[in-house]
Coordinates of C-alpha atoms in Angstrom, one line a residue:
X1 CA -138.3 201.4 79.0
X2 CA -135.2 203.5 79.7
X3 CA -137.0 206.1 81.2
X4 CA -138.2 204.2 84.2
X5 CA -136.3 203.4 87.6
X6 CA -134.1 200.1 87.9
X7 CA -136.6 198.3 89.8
X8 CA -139.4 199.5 87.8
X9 CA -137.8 197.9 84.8
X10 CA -137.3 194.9 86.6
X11 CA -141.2 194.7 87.4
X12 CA -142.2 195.3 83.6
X13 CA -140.0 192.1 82.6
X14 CA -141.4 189.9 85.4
X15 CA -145.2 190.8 84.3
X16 CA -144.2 190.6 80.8
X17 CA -142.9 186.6 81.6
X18 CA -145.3 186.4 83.7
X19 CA -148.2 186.4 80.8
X20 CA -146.2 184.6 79.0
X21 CA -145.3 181.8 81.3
X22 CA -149.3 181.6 82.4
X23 CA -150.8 181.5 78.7
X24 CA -152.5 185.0 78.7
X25 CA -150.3 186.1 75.7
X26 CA -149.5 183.7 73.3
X27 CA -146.9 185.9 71.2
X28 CA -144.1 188.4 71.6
X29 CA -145.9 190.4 69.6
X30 CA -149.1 190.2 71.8
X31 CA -147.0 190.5 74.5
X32 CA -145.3 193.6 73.4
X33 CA -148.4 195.3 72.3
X34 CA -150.2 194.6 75.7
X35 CA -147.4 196.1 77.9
X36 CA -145.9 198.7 75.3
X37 CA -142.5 197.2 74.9
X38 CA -140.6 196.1 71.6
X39 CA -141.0 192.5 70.7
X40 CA -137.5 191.9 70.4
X41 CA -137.0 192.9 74.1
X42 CA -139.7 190.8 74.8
X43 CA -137.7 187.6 73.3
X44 CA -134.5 188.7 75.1
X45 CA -136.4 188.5 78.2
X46 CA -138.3 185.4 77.6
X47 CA -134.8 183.6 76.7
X48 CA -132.9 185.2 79.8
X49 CA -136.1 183.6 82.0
X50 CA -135.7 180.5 80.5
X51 CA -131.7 180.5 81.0
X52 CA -131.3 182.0 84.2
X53 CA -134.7 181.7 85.7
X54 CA -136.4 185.1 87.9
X55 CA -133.0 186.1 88.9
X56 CA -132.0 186.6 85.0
X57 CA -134.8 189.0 85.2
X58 CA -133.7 191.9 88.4
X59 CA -132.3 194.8 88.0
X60 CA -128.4 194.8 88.4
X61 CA -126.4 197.4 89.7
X62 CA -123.7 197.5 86.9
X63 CA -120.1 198.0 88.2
X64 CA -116.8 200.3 86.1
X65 CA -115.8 198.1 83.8
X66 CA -112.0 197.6 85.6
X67 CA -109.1 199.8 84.4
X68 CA -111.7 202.6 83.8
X69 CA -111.9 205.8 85.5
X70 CA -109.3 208.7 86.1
X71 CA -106.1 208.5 84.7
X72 CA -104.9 210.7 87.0
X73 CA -104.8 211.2 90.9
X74 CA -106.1 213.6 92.9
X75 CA -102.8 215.3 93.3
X76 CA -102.2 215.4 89.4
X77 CA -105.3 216.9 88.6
X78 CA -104.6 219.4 91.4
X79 CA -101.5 220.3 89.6
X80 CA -103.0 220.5 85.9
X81 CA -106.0 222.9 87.1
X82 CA -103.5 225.0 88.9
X83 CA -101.2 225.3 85.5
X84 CA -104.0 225.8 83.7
X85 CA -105.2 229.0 86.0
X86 CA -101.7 230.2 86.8
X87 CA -100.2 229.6 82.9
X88 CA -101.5 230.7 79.5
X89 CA -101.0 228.3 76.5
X90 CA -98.3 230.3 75.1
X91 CA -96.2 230.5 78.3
X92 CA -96.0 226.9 78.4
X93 CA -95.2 226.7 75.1
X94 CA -98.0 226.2 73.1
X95 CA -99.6 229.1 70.7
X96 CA -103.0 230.9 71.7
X97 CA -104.5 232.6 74.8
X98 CA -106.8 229.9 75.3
X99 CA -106.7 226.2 76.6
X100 CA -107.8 224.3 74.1
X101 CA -108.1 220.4 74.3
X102 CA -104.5 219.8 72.4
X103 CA -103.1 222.3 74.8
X104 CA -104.8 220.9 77.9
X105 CA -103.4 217.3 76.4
X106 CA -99.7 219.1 76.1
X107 CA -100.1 220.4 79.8
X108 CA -100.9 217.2 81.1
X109 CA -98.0 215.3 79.3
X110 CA -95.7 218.0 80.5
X111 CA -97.0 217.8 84.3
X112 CA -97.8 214.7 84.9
X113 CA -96.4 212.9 82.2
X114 CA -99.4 211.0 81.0
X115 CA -101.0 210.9 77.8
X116 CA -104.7 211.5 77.1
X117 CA -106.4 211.5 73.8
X118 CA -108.3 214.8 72.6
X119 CA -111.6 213.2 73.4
X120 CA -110.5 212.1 76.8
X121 CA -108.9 215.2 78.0
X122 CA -112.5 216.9 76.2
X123 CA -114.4 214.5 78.6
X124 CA -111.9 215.2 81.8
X125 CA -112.4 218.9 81.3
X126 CA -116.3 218.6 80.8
X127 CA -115.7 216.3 84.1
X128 CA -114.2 218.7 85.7
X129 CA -116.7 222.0 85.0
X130 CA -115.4 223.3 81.7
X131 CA -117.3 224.0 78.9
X132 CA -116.8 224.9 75.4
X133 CA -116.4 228.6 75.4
X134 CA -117.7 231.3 72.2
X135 CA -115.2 233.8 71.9
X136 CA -116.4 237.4 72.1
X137 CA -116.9 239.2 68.5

């Protein structure tokens, strides 16, 4: 199901309902076998028709949950990438030639003074076009 468009989604459920509604599947499992869809989804659709009517049904745009997103600004981020190609690690105080995610975390502390977890800053720097390098043997 996940491989098809929004709207194409939202057609699948209404047909499946639709059978349902009009008698020519008696069962989630008939109706799941007919259209190729779990029979559990075929429940949470049913109920969701039943609850919330057609509308229940159609695809939603789904919105950032609030408080998500960048932690920091434009100009902050400016700053950081330009530390990060102007600086190694060890000149701002941190051992190794190469920016690694607990250096790019102590970089952004020190700049900006704002404090990312490994797996954030990992995420921001995939974000932002960086990738997990292999070092040359």
């Amino acid at each position: 199901m996940r491989r098809l468009a929004p709207a194409a989604q939202a057609d699948l459920r209404l047909r499946v309902v639709a059978a349902l509604e009009s008698g020519q599947v008696k069962t989630y499992g008939q109706a799941a076998e007919l259209f190729g869809v779990s029979e559990r989804s075929v429940g949470t659709w049913w109920r969701a028709f039943r609850a919330g009517g057609r509308q229940a049904l159609l695809a939603v745009v789904r919105q950032p949950r609030p408080g998500m997103g960048e932690l920091l600004d434009s100009s902050a981020r400016g700053a950081v990438l330009q530390a990060m190609r102007d600086y190694t690690p060890a000149e701002v105080g941190h051992g190794g030639v190469l920016w690694t995610r607990a250096s790019v975390k102590a970089l952004i502390k020190l700049v900006c003074g704002v404090s990312m977890t490994e797996q954030g800053v990992g995420k921001w720097l995939r974000r932002h076009g960086f990738t997990p390098q292999r070092p040359a043997r």
